[in-house]
Amino acid sequence: MLVVMQHDAVPSDIEGVCRAIREMGYTPMPMPGGQRTAIGLLGNDGRVDDSHIVGLPGVAQVIHVSKPYKQVSREWKPSNSVVTIAPGVHIGGDHVVVIAGPCSVESEEQIMTAARAVRAAGATALRGGAFKPRSSPYSFQGLGKRGLELLALVRRETGLPIVTEAMDEAGAELVAEYADCIQIGARNMQNYSLLKSVGRMNKPVLLKRGMAATINELLLSAEYILAEGNSQVILCERGVRSFDSAARNMFDLNAIPIVKKLSHLPIIADPSHGTGLRDKVIPMARAAVAAGADGILVEVHPTPDRALSDGAQSLYPEQFAGLMQELRAISEAIGRAGAPSPGTVEL
Amino acid sequence: MLVVMQHDAVPSDIEGVCRAIREMGYTPMPMPGGQRTAIGLLGNDGRVDDSHIVGLPGVAQVIHVSKPYKQVSREWKPSNSVVTIAPGVHIGGDHVVVIAGPCSVESEEQIMTAARAVRAAGATALRGGAFKPRSSPYSFQGLGKRGLELLALVRRETGLPIVTEAMDEAGAELVAEYADCIQIGARNMQNYSLLKSVGRMNKPVLLKRGMAATINELLLSAEYILAEGNSQVILCERGVRSFDSAARNMFDLNAIPIVKKLSHLPIIADPSHGTGLRDKVIPMARAAVAAGADGILVEVHPTPDRALSDGAQSLYPEQFAGLMQELRAISEAIGRAGAPSPGTVEL
Amino acid sequence: MLVVMQHDAVPSDIEGVCRAIREMGYTPMPMPGGQRTAIGLLGNDGRVDDSHIVGLPGVAQVIHVSKPYKQVSREWKPSNSVVTIAPGVHIGGDHVVVIAGPCSVESEEQIMTAARAVRAAGATALRGGAFKPRSSPYSFQGLGKRGLELLALVRRETGLPIVTEAMDEAGAELVAEYADCIQIGARNMQNYSLLKSVGRMNKPVLLKRGMAATINELLLSAEYILAEGNSQVILCERGVRSFDSAARNMFDLNAIPIVKKLSHLPIIADPSHGTGLRDKVIPMARAAVAAGADGILVEVHPTPDRALSDGAQSLYPEQFAGLMQELRAISEAIGRAGAPSPGTVEL
Amino acid sequence: MLVVMQHDAVPSDIEGVCRAIREMGYTPMPMPGGQRTAIGLLGNDGRVDDSHIVGLPGVAQVIHVSKPYKQVSREWKPSNSVVTIAPGVHIGGDHVVVIAGPCSVESEEQIMTAARAVRAAGATALRGGAFKPRSSPYSFQGLGKRGLELLALVRRETGLPIVTEAMDEAGAELVAEYADCIQIGARNMQNYSLLKSVGRMNKPVLLKRGMAATINELLLSAEYILAEGNSQVILCERGVRSFDSAARNMFDLNAIPIVKKLSHLPIIADPSHGTGLRDKVIPMARAAVAAGADGILVEVHPTPDRALSDGAQSLYPEQFAGLMQELRAISEAIGRAGAPSPGTVEL
């Protein structure tokens, strides 16, 4: 931490900051400069809560040099983490994985048809919501426990591992019984009670970036889960809010290489929410893989025109099959994937 | 709802949209134009989930004419709602209220000193966090239940009603036992499980705008609470995320007159989080009242330099006393307040 | 400047940075820490161009401690600057000034009627565009030189000084002949050729903040003007771009106290563009004055329903007269204005 | 255009809107609905200036159905436009082009070395700034006319066509004498005087998206150029401003497929400015091509550590050569490029 003093700070201001640093249990190191004095804080392990320092007399600015997170950082663990969500299904390794399926589980027929179609095209896992966070209380909110039962049924039939969202602590326990990976949605990225609760489970967690969360905050939210003991975390870029209404979200693919440098955790991308429109999903799914994503989370529906939610951004099964071929070619172009062996479900 | 077709949409595209509208239980009304056809949907009460329509062949755009919320709208209830958080303490009426106190409850002495100071200066209610949502798992997270007990003690001593945050369903039940108004923080504005849970309680709720929530989404989140039966909701503008790091947040005071027009619910403003720096809190508190806010939520700490959280944006008690005088003068300048009667705690 | 090295930087990385700093003509000061080394740069006067340093091997981050601007800063000149746009019309002093008038000059009758109305209500100066930057090439672009002639005519009649926009170098020279203050619009805030050109003139300049400009960038653009020799610069907050379409812009009133702290230049606010809707202009004009703005730039049109541009955000003359009274009361409430002496045109 | 009336609008409000529409020369079509009346405007060709309508009594909202631009739209010209910047160098066709070179022209040796390196690796054209818009007046502003002369010299030597920026009308005329394509930078995207001036030239224009410009505004700025008679416009996504400081900009690759659908103009992407950091440039250049960009504008410097501007985001020549191979493979993976014929300089 570096405390930059104002141009006209007086010696008692400087002493005041040094005293505050000592009271926090650290050692201050004043560095007089030509224009102004700066004061370093030595011994900081990145977790200092210094919010009051910036308000002390004579302080111009407080600059954080250490990162506020620990266990998720690449400095803590230099090699890539690989999260295994089911036997043979690894995220963060050499292969690029594809998790596909409808936005919501709507009926046995719908979810079974969807699962078979994405399985046939080479998907690695099945997505499908049983609990749906919706902006409006009057929108379809998911089938709840019945949706989880249908997902379990489909897994038995197709062998596809299941990724599905939990919205609260009770829901997370239920999801953990039925699914292979618990998804935390964008709206709950800073629901710390929920993060702690899945941090105490022994189940992979897919953590989506919040609608206007910085990458730093995404990593801090992941740190909440690791701090409770669960290191099986997969991050997901899904588009953020912007000033432009031309797309539902602004898909921040820069996040892929940035997270790769800062953290050892795997990161995938969701071009369905990242764009919001079917005909943009395909080019942006390709872009995400080209940017280095460990996988793709994509909405596919047997009959998008009749979907109860997110129909406009869901791919038709035949579009998805074409996309899979392109993704394979791009993965190879960047030296990533290698063709999937037929017995496995990876790309 | 209005469905705008593409320039080159063919008759079968138009018929496809009409069919989809009929399947949803509404009546389509095609309107051929010079450049393109538009199709109106009649009978919509604002709660249609039409997300799949925009993906149909030939559709250029779907435009929503009706608002997606109902009970929070001024069309539903034209007159201002007044929320009473304690006997004689009304928010949304003629008087401008001031809810002041420290970010967190830290100790009996700290919260008692703070409460007496803000009471003496004329505050209407006491704020103070027992459960603190923090970006980092390593930051101080509040005293929990012990904090609530101290707040109850202070209320008995000072007569100030208590506003404090709940972060999850269990916490909300606990807060409801001790406090007069349950605060839902910015990070939980779209935690729908929590919103439904406080919607089932008979307790005023202070709902803060999310970090990058639109005003529309803020109103939809309030709708979640009203839809469960609790209409005692106070909205709060607390600054949103922006591209400029010059302040902690961008304080969107436009939200005050905009919400006043769209909704009957009271809205207050939090200049402490809205700016993040003590010397900006005072001018922006004045600005919020001048813009028409029904009240102010402001951080005051007996010794900000030693605060465990948000010290840099907490006012010193003597600054707060000076601010109260300015707020009174501005309230009168806009024909709002009238001096508070000494026996009450309003401004 | 502080160069923060990566956790795993090797000695040759550190030496590389020190060498680069020496090649720039400065002195490096390495500071080894527990987690990582930081390297200070001594002798920096804030104008170092160090963009290549962040790309050197082992560098994690480059932190700027000095501000990149000089002459506009309060450190350079501690006392407030007062800009005189006409005899007796000072901006940045004790009085709050009001510059009012239509978006565009449309005809002699329109501008004369508008000027008389705002003069009667107590406005300090007249605004009105002769050259209009419009997003669409097909929108009304202003009367050009004829508009300037009309403005000069109106000044002779009413005594009101004129503020009007220039869009390019040739236009600036023309505006300087006719008007009292040259306005640089938001879209041209970083048109450096234009900034330099008005910097070489001896004429007050009203510089509007760009649509997504940081406060830092606004000050740097003002620095361009001062660096050429013209220190008569008035800054103007006019709303910035945001994710919320509820208003035309997000009106960033935090900018008022922030600029006041960083710079000696006066700053005014434009609630017409800052909100975009007539019924929001009045509360937000009040808020801007309460926040400490040195003045208000506001659109008033004799017949807003027939305005050729910005009709929806223009006040009716009678609304403007009511606003003037409220602004006077708020100015006094914050110890600012004092009633205007009848002979002058200040508030 | 559709005018949505408020819930409680009275018949005289509706008649007022109809009258205003007739005064504009169009035909109003009132459509009474269950909740509210809407009024269509027939005959609108997309260029109606209706800003005053939204302020009329009883109006809730004005919705634009037609697009505000004409000649740049795909409805105006369904087939892709191909812009030829030099014999054999086409942008917008089957091949993906690469325009590479240093941020600024610094010296004959520097630009010649850079040009030879990018030529050898397969670049299609050379970029290099002679006039540099910089946030600070104290930063290096380019070599000016001498820079243009060096670029012309290098073109004679290497055969690479030249793309370089103009900042004002006089500069544009000079650039047009020396270069093959005039670049308009992000800060000047809404400098309409400059846009009109290049619109009157017979020279290809590379128009970069403004720092916080919507895609709609980018297309409107291009419309300014086409409206003056010059249809040789290439658009360029270069990253936009966001709330996250993790990268210099947020690289909005969604813009690629969105522009492709709305407009016939070619669009390329600039991963150097889009990310701001060398190690992010390579994955994001790959992503841009995968998303369907017609080309890449990328900074390459012989010795980035000594660059006078943008060193941190400039590639080393050997990195660029590696990137070219990856881009070729990705182009083929999406059925785009086909190998470049050796005699041409396309990818």
PDB file of C-alpha atoms in Angstrom, chain A residues 196-303:
ATOM      1  CA  LYS A 196     -20.058 -19.069   1.662  1.00  0.00           C
ATOM      2  CA  SER A 197     -22.677 -21.765   1.577  1.00  0.00           C
ATOM      3  CA  VAL A 198     -21.397 -23.328  -1.666  1.00  0.00           C
ATOM      4  CA  GLY A 199     -17.861 -22.816  -0.368  1.00  0.00           C
ATOM      5  CA  ARG A 200     -18.635 -25.341   2.355  1.00  0.00           C
ATOM      6  CA  MET A 201     -19.862 -27.959  -0.143  1.00  0.00           C
ATOM      7  CA  ASN A 202     -17.757 -30.482  -1.989  1.00  0.00           C
ATOM      8  CA  LYS A 203     -19.175 -29.738  -5.430  1.00  0.00           C
ATOM      9  CA  PRO A 204     -17.835 -27.792  -8.424  1.00  0.00           C
ATOM     10  CA  VAL A 205     -19.187 -24.257  -8.709  1.00  0.00           C
ATOM     11  CA  LEU A 206     -19.663 -22.254 -11.910  1.00  0.00           C
ATOM     12  CA  LEU A 207     -19.473 -18.581 -10.888  1.00  0.00           C
ATOM     13  CA  LYS A 208     -20.818 -16.084 -13.410  1.00  0.00           C
ATOM     14  CA  ARG A 209     -19.541 -12.535 -13.510  1.00  0.00           C
ATOM     15  CA  GLY A 210     -21.998  -9.942 -12.213  1.00  0.00           C
ATOM     16  CA  MET A 211     -23.709  -7.551 -14.580  1.00  0.00           C
ATOM     17  CA  ALA A 212     -21.307  -4.738 -13.776  1.00  0.00           C
ATOM     18  CA  ALA A 213     -18.671  -6.545 -11.764  1.00  0.00           C
ATOM     19  CA  THR A 214     -15.025  -5.775 -12.348  1.00  0.00           C
ATOM     20  CA  ILE A 215     -12.690  -8.677 -12.938  1.00  0.00           C
ATOM     21  CA  ASN A 216     -11.193  -7.895  -9.561  1.00  0.00           C
ATOM     22  CA  GLU A 217     -14.593  -8.332  -7.906  1.00  0.00           C
ATOM     23  CA  LEU A 218     -15.212 -11.570  -9.790  1.00  0.00           C
ATOM     24  CA  LEU A 219     -11.953 -12.923  -8.379  1.00  0.00           C
ATOM     25  CA  LEU A 220     -12.839 -11.684  -4.883  1.00  0.00           C
ATOM     26  CA  SER A 221     -16.172 -13.486  -5.083  1.00  0.00           C
ATOM     27  CA  ALA A 222     -14.360 -16.656  -6.102  1.00  0.00           C
ATOM     28  CA  GLU A 223     -12.042 -16.076  -3.136  1.00  0.00           C
ATOM     29  CA  TYR A 224     -15.098 -16.271  -0.848  1.00  0.00           C
ATOM     30  CA  ILE A 225     -15.685 -19.821  -2.087  1.00  0.00           C
ATOM     31  CA  LEU A 226     -12.052 -20.897  -1.841  1.00  0.00           C
ATOM     32  CA  ALA A 227     -11.719 -19.321   1.596  1.00  0.00           C
ATOM     33  CA  GLU A 228     -14.410 -21.717   2.836  1.00  0.00           C
ATOM     34  CA  GLY A 229     -12.511 -24.707   1.523  1.00  0.00           C
ATOM     35  CA  ASN A 230     -13.939 -25.389  -1.942  1.00  0.00           C
ATOM     36  CA  SER A 231     -11.387 -24.826  -4.676  1.00  0.00           C
ATOM     37  CA  GLN A 232     -13.435 -26.350  -7.520  1.00  0.00           C
ATOM     38  CA  VAL A 233     -14.452 -23.051  -9.055  1.00  0.00           C
ATOM     39  CA  ILE A 234     -14.991 -22.287 -12.746  1.00  0.00           C
ATOM     40  CA  LEU A 235     -15.370 -18.615 -13.700  1.00  0.00           C
ATOM     41  CA  CYS A 236     -17.678 -17.462 -16.481  1.00  0.00           C
ATOM     42  CA  GLU A 237     -17.746 -14.278 -18.556  1.00  0.00           C
ATOM     43  CA  ARG A 238     -21.338 -13.608 -19.642  1.00  0.00           C
ATOM     44  CA  GLY A 239     -21.370  -9.999 -20.799  1.00  0.00           C
ATOM     45  CA  VAL A 240     -21.598  -6.829 -18.780  1.00  0.00           C
ATOM     46  CA  ARG A 241     -23.754  -3.771 -18.817  1.00  0.00           C
ATOM     47  CA  SER A 242     -22.848  -0.915 -21.142  1.00  0.00           C
ATOM     48  CA  PHE A 243     -24.127   2.354 -22.561  1.00  0.00           C
ATOM     49  CA  ASP A 244     -25.003   0.729 -25.875  1.00  0.00           C
ATOM     50  CA  SER A 245     -28.366  -0.960 -26.297  1.00  0.00           C
ATOM     51  CA  ALA A 246     -27.369  -2.547 -29.607  1.00  0.00           C
ATOM     52  CA  ALA A 247     -26.864  -5.857 -27.824  1.00  0.00           C
ATOM     53  CA  ARG A 248     -28.321  -7.223 -24.590  1.00  0.00           C
ATOM     54  CA  ASN A 249     -24.867  -7.012 -22.980  1.00  0.00           C
ATOM     55  CA  MET A 250     -21.327  -6.074 -23.886  1.00  0.00           C
ATOM     56  CA  PHE A 251     -19.406  -9.338 -24.113  1.00  0.00           C
ATOM     57  CA  ASP A 252     -16.061  -8.627 -22.470  1.00  0.00           C
ATOM     58  CA  LEU A 253     -13.775 -11.189 -24.045  1.00  0.00           C
ATOM     59  CA  ASN A 254     -10.752  -9.262 -22.785  1.00  0.00           C
ATOM     60  CA  ALA A 255     -11.685 -10.906 -19.487  1.00  0.00           C
ATOM     61  CA  ILE A 256     -10.456 -14.260 -20.812  1.00  0.00           C
ATOM     62  CA  PRO A 257      -6.753 -13.416 -21.219  1.00  0.00           C
ATOM     63  CA  ILE A 258      -6.859 -11.075 -18.208  1.00  0.00           C
ATOM     64  CA  VAL A 259      -8.207 -13.748 -15.853  1.00  0.00           C
ATOM     65  CA  LYS A 260      -5.780 -16.288 -17.316  1.00  0.00           C
ATOM     66  CA  LYS A 261      -2.898 -14.051 -16.259  1.00  0.00           C
ATOM     67  CA  LEU A 262      -4.197 -13.170 -12.780  1.00  0.00           C
ATOM     68  CA  SER A 263      -5.641 -16.505 -11.705  1.00  0.00           C
ATOM     69  CA  HIS A 264      -5.140 -20.259 -12.026  1.00  0.00           C
ATOM     70  CA  LEU A 265      -8.875 -20.917 -12.173  1.00  0.00           C
ATOM     71  CA  PRO A 266     -10.495 -22.007 -15.448  1.00  0.00           C
ATOM     72  CA  ILE A 267     -12.701 -19.504 -17.254  1.00  0.00           C
ATOM     73  CA  ILE A 268     -15.436 -20.167 -19.791  1.00  0.00           C
ATOM     74  CA  ALA A 269     -17.696 -17.799 -21.724  1.00  0.00           C
ATOM     75  CA  ASP A 270     -21.441 -17.579 -22.318  1.00  0.00           C
ATOM     76  CA  PRO A 271     -22.096 -16.079 -25.775  1.00  0.00           C
ATOM     77  CA  SER A 272     -25.870 -16.514 -25.372  1.00  0.00           C
ATOM     78  CA  HIS A 273     -26.164 -13.956 -22.583  1.00  0.00           C
ATOM     79  CA  GLY A 274     -23.085 -12.138 -23.869  1.00  0.00           C
ATOM     80  CA  THR A 275     -24.982 -11.148 -27.006  1.00  0.00           C
ATOM     81  CA  GLY A 276     -28.667 -11.877 -26.472  1.00  0.00           C
ATOM     82  CA  LEU A 277     -29.394 -12.630 -30.111  1.00  0.00           C
ATOM     83  CA  ARG A 278     -29.183 -15.946 -31.869  1.00  0.00           C
ATOM     84  CA  ASP A 279     -27.342 -14.745 -34.993  1.00  0.00           C
ATOM     85  CA  LYS A 280     -24.617 -13.139 -32.832  1.00  0.00           C
ATOM     86  CA  VAL A 281     -24.109 -16.253 -30.681  1.00  0.00           C
ATOM     87  CA  ILE A 282     -22.245 -18.217 -33.317  1.00  0.00           C
ATOM     88  CA  PRO A 283     -19.539 -15.667 -34.256  1.00  0.00           C
ATOM     89  CA  MET A 284     -19.025 -14.739 -30.605  1.00  0.00           C
ATOM     90  CA  ALA A 285     -18.750 -18.359 -29.479  1.00  0.00           C
ATOM     91  CA  ARG A 286     -15.984 -18.720 -32.063  1.00  0.00           C
ATOM     92  CA  ALA A 287     -14.380 -15.530 -30.773  1.00  0.00           C
ATOM     93  CA  ALA A 288     -14.430 -16.739 -27.172  1.00  0.00           C
ATOM     94  CA  VAL A 289     -12.602 -19.942 -28.079  1.00  0.00           C
ATOM     95  CA  ALA A 290     -10.103 -17.968 -30.179  1.00  0.00           C
ATOM     96  CA  ALA A 291      -9.498 -15.688 -27.173  1.00  0.00           C
ATOM     97  CA  GLY A 292      -8.515 -18.707 -25.095  1.00  0.00           C
ATOM     98  CA  ALA A 293     -11.647 -19.624 -23.144  1.00  0.00           C
ATOM     99  CA  ASP A 294     -11.612 -23.081 -21.529  1.00  0.00           C
ATOM    100  CA  GLY A 295     -15.124 -23.657 -22.698  1.00  0.00           C
ATOM    101  CA  ILE A 296     -18.457 -22.318 -23.791  1.00  0.00           C
ATOM    102  CA  LEU A 297     -21.826 -22.224 -22.051  1.00  0.00           C
ATOM    103  CA  VAL A 298     -24.469 -21.946 -24.737  1.00  0.00           C
ATOM    104  CA  GLU A 299     -28.241 -22.063 -24.939  1.00  0.00           C
ATOM    105  CA  VAL A 300     -29.776 -24.600 -27.338  1.00  0.00           C
ATOM    106  CA  HIS A 301     -33.505 -25.304 -27.441  1.00  0.00           C
ATOM    107  CA  PRO A 302     -35.371 -27.865 -29.568  1.00  0.00           C
ATOM    108  CA  THR A 303     -37.978 -25.208 -30.521  1.00  0.00           C
TER     109      THR A 303
END
